[in-house]
Short mmCIF file of C-alpha atoms in Angstrom, two decimals:
data_model
loop_
_atom_site.label_atom_id
_atom_site.label_comp_id
_atom_site.label_asym_id
_atom_site.label_seq_id
_atom_site.Cartn_x
_atom_site.Cartn_y
_atom_site.Cartn_z
CA MET A 259 -13.69 -0.48 9.16
CA ARG A 260 -10.22 0.28 11.15
CA HIS A 261 -8.92 3.82 11.48
CA SER A 262 -5.70 4.28 13.48
CA ILE A 263 -5.07 7.62 15.17
CA PHE A 264 -1.58 8.81 16.21
CA PHE A 265 -0.88 10.35 19.21
CA GLU A 266 2.73 10.78 18.84
CA GLU A 267 4.34 7.30 18.73
CA LYS A 268 1.03 6.11 19.99
CA GLU A 269 -2.01 4.61 18.40
CA LEU A 270 -5.48 4.36 19.20
CA LEU A 271 -7.16 1.95 16.65
CA VAL A 272 -11.03 2.36 16.30
CA THR A 273 -12.54 -0.55 14.72
CA ASP A 274 -15.81 -1.97 14.44
CA GLU A 275 -14.73 -5.45 13.02
CA GLU A 276 -14.51 -8.16 15.60
CA THR A 277 -10.59 -8.23 16.31
CA PRO A 278 -9.92 -11.32 18.85
CA SER A 279 -6.28 -10.90 18.46
CA GLU A 280 -6.51 -7.40 19.46
CA ILE A 281 -5.61 -6.66 23.41
CA ASN A 282 -6.33 -3.33 25.52
CA VAL A 283 -9.50 -3.28 23.73
CA ILE A 284 -12.64 -0.74 25.43
CA VAL A 285 -15.72 -1.10 24.18
CA TYR A 286 -17.10 2.35 23.06
CA HIS A 287 -20.70 3.06 24.52
CA GLU A 288 -20.17 7.14 25.29
CA LYS A 289 -17.61 9.69 25.07
CA LYS A 290 -16.04 8.83 28.30
CA ASP A 291 -15.08 5.45 26.83
CA ILE A 292 -12.69 7.55 24.20
CA VAL A 293 -11.09 9.74 26.99
CA GLN A 294 -10.52 6.54 29.02
CA ALA A 295 -8.59 5.15 25.91
CA ILE A 296 -6.53 8.01 25.24
CA ASN A 297 -5.63 7.88 28.61
CA HIS A 298 -4.56 4.35 28.49
CA LEU A 299 -2.14 5.82 26.03
CA LYS A 300 -0.24 7.36 28.38
CA ASP A 301 1.00 3.81 29.69
CA LEU A 302 0.62 1.58 26.62
CA SER A 303 1.89 2.06 22.79
CA LYS A 304 -1.69 1.01 21.56
CA VAL A 305 -5.31 0.59 22.80
CA THR A 306 -8.51 -0.36 20.33
CA LEU A 307 -11.61 1.15 20.92
CA TYR A 308 -14.34 -1.04 19.56
CA GLY A 309 -17.04 0.77 18.36
CA GLY A 310 -18.99 2.52 15.26
CA TRP A 311 -16.43 5.03 13.62
CA ASN A 312 -18.99 7.68 12.98
CA GLN A 313 -20.70 8.13 16.62
CA ILE A 314 -16.68 7.92 17.75
CA PHE A 315 -15.70 10.44 15.37
CA ALA A 316 -18.29 12.94 16.19
CA ASP A 317 -17.37 12.51 19.78
CA LEU A 318 -13.83 13.03 19.10
CA LYS A 319 -14.71 16.29 17.34
CA THR A 320 -16.01 17.71 20.60
CA LEU A 321 -12.91 17.22 22.24
CA TYR A 322 -10.43 18.20 19.38
CA LYS A 323 -10.11 20.95 16.89
CA TYR A 324 -10.92 19.15 13.57
CA ILE A 325 -8.47 20.11 10.62
CA GLU A 326 -8.63 18.53 6.99
CA ALA A 327 -5.11 18.49 5.61
CA ALA A 328 -4.17 17.11 2.15
CA GLY A 329 -0.72 15.95 0.45
CA GLY A 330 0.84 13.51 -1.99
CA PHE A 331 2.94 10.48 -2.34
CA ILE A 332 4.91 11.48 -5.25
CA LYS A 333 6.30 9.44 -7.64
CA ASN A 334 8.75 10.38 -10.85
CA GLU A 335 9.41 8.38 -14.24
CA ASN A 336 12.62 6.73 -12.31
CA ASP A 337 10.41 4.96 -9.82
CA GLU A 338 11.55 7.24 -7.07
CA TYR A 339 9.36 9.12 -4.45
CA LEU A 340 9.94 12.51 -3.35
CA PHE A 341 10.60 13.00 0.50
CA ILE A 342 10.94 16.16 2.37
CA PHE A 343 12.99 16.45 5.70
CA ARG A 344 11.33 18.83 8.00
CA ARG A 345 12.07 19.48 11.81
CA GLY A 346 14.55 16.76 11.87
CA LYS A 347 12.26 13.88 10.48
CA TRP A 348 11.35 12.87 6.75
CA ASP A 349 8.05 13.67 5.80
CA LEU A 350 5.74 14.03 2.51
CA PRO A 351 4.62 17.43 1.43
CA LYS A 352 1.02 17.94 2.69
CA GLY A 353 -0.96 21.25 4.06
CA LYS A 354 -4.68 22.25 5.65
CA LEU A 355 -7.43 23.01 3.13
CA GLU A 356 -8.16 26.27 2.63
CA LYS A 357 -11.79 27.20 2.62
CA GLY A 358 -14.04 26.03 -0.08
CA GLU A 359 -10.96 23.71 -1.33
CA THR A 360 -11.20 19.93 -2.35
CA PRO A 361 -8.72 17.65 -0.76
CA GLU A 362 -7.49 17.01 -4.75
CA ILE A 363 -6.75 20.57 -5.28
CA ALA A 364 -5.20 21.43 -1.75
CA ALA A 365 -2.91 18.19 -2.26
CA ILE A 366 -1.52 19.57 -5.71
CA ARG A 367 -1.32 22.92 -4.24
CA GLU A 368 0.24 22.14 -1.30
CA VAL A 369 2.81 20.01 -2.77
CA GLN A 370 3.68 22.58 -5.35
CA GLU A 371 4.09 25.08 -2.67
CA GLU A 372 6.34 22.67 -0.57
CA THR A 373 8.38 21.42 -2.88
CA GLY A 374 8.34 23.93 -6.12
CA LEU A 375 7.50 21.21 -8.42
CA GLN A 376 4.98 22.96 -10.83
CA PHE A 377 3.93 19.97 -12.98
CA VAL A 378 2.16 17.47 -10.89
CA LYS A 379 -0.84 15.10 -11.68
CA GLU A 380 -2.80 13.98 -8.87
CA LYS A 381 -3.74 9.83 -9.64
CA ALA A 382 -5.86 8.67 -7.08
CA LEU A 383 -6.73 8.52 -3.32
CA ARG A 384 -3.94 6.46 -1.65
CA CYS A 385 -5.05 6.51 2.17
CA THR A 386 -6.35 8.91 5.00
CA THR A 387 -4.10 8.97 8.02
CA TRP A 388 -5.41 10.74 11.12
CA HIS A 389 -2.90 12.31 14.04
CA THR A 390 -3.23 14.52 16.85
CA TYR A 391 -1.16 17.23 18.26
CA ASP A 392 -1.29 20.74 20.49
CA THR A 393 -1.16 23.96 18.76
CA TYR A 394 -0.48 26.87 21.53
CA GLY A 395 -2.22 24.30 24.23
CA GLU A 396 -4.95 23.59 22.05
CA PRO A 397 -5.64 19.73 20.98
CA VAL A 398 -6.19 19.16 17.40
CA LEU A 399 -7.07 16.08 15.50
CA LYS A 400 -6.08 16.14 11.61
CA GLN A 401 -7.20 14.06 8.82
CA THR A 402 -4.92 13.84 6.09
CA PHE A 403 -6.15 12.98 2.53
CA TRP A 404 -3.22 11.09 0.70
CA PHE A 405 -3.12 11.01 -3.23
CA ASN A 406 -0.82 9.20 -5.54
CA MET A 407 0.65 11.68 -7.80
CA GLU A 408 3.09 11.61 -10.69
CA THR A 409 5.41 14.17 -11.77
CA SER A 410 9.09 14.59 -13.45
CA LYS A 411 12.10 14.86 -11.83
CA ASN A 412 13.82 17.28 -14.61
CA GLN A 413 11.74 20.44 -13.15
CA PRO A 414 13.36 23.11 -11.03
CA SER A 415 12.36 22.07 -7.13
CA LYS A 416 13.06 24.20 -4.21
CA PRO A 417 12.31 23.49 -0.46
CA GLN A 418 9.67 25.71 1.20
CA THR A 419 11.96 26.93 4.06
CA GLU A 420 9.34 29.46 5.91
CA GLU A 421 7.85 25.77 6.43
CA ASP A 422 10.89 24.44 8.08
CA ILE A 423 11.59 21.98 5.39
CA THR A 424 15.56 22.08 4.88
CA GLU A 425 15.85 19.26 2.10
CA LEU A 426 14.06 17.47 -1.12
CA GLN A 427 15.19 13.78 -2.02
CA TRP A 428 14.06 11.59 -4.25
CA LEU A 429 14.36 8.06 -3.20
CA PRO A 430 13.87 4.21 -4.93
CA GLU A 431 11.93 1.90 -2.66
CA SER A 432 15.47 0.09 -1.87
CA ASP A 433 15.40 3.44 0.35
CA PHE A 434 12.85 3.46 2.17
CA PRO A 435 14.06 1.65 5.35
CA LYS A 436 16.37 4.78 5.52
CA VAL A 437 13.15 6.87 6.10
CA LEU A 438 11.18 4.67 8.15
CA GLU A 439 13.69 5.10 10.81
CA ASN A 440 13.09 8.72 10.89
CA THR A 441 9.52 9.64 10.16
CA PHE A 442 6.19 9.62 11.81
CA PRO A 443 4.03 6.47 12.11
CA SER A 444 1.18 8.14 9.94
CA ILE A 445 3.83 8.92 6.88
CA ALA A 446 5.03 5.23 7.63
CA MET A 447 1.41 4.12 6.83
CA VAL A 448 1.16 6.10 3.72
CA MET A 449 4.35 4.61 2.62
CA LYS A 450 2.93 1.01 3.26
CA SER A 451 -0.79 1.57 1.69
CA ASN A 452 -1.63 0.90 -1.76
#
C-alpha cells in the first residue's frame, strides 16, 4: 500500500512495500518517526516513511486536524475535462463533506456548487489524495475522494466566485500539459490516475 501526502510541492510517501529504489527512507516505529520524516521535507523534495499505514494514519490524525473532502474529474460528450481556475492555479471542483454525507454525495454537491452544472453523473472512485495546509495557524490533513464523472457540456455553468473560482474551462487531454505546468501535485496525481 502506498499513499502520497503532499506538503505544498513536497511529498511524504508512506508505504509498507519494500522499495529498494527509494531514497531518504525512514522506518516507522512510533509517532516521532513521522515528525522526523516531515522535518526532513524542509530540505528534501521527497521522503519515504516505511511502515503500516493504519498506525501511521492514526498517529498523523493526532498531529493534524483531519478533514475529508470529495470532488470530481468531469468528462463531457466531446472527451473534454472540466478544470477550474482558483487563486492563480488550475484545480478541480471539490469540497468538504458535510455531516452525515457520503463522499459520493459530497462530490456531486460540490461540483454543482462550484461549477453551476446541475446534471452530473458520478461513475466510480478514481483515486484518493492527501495534502496538508494551515488554516489560521492550525495544521490540517485533508483526504480527498475523487470520482470520475460525466456530464453534458450543453448546460449552464458558472464559476462559484465566492470560492475564488474565476474561470471554468473544458480541455481535451492534449491540453493537460498546460494544466500540469500550474497546478497542485495532488491534482496532477488525479489527472494521471486511472
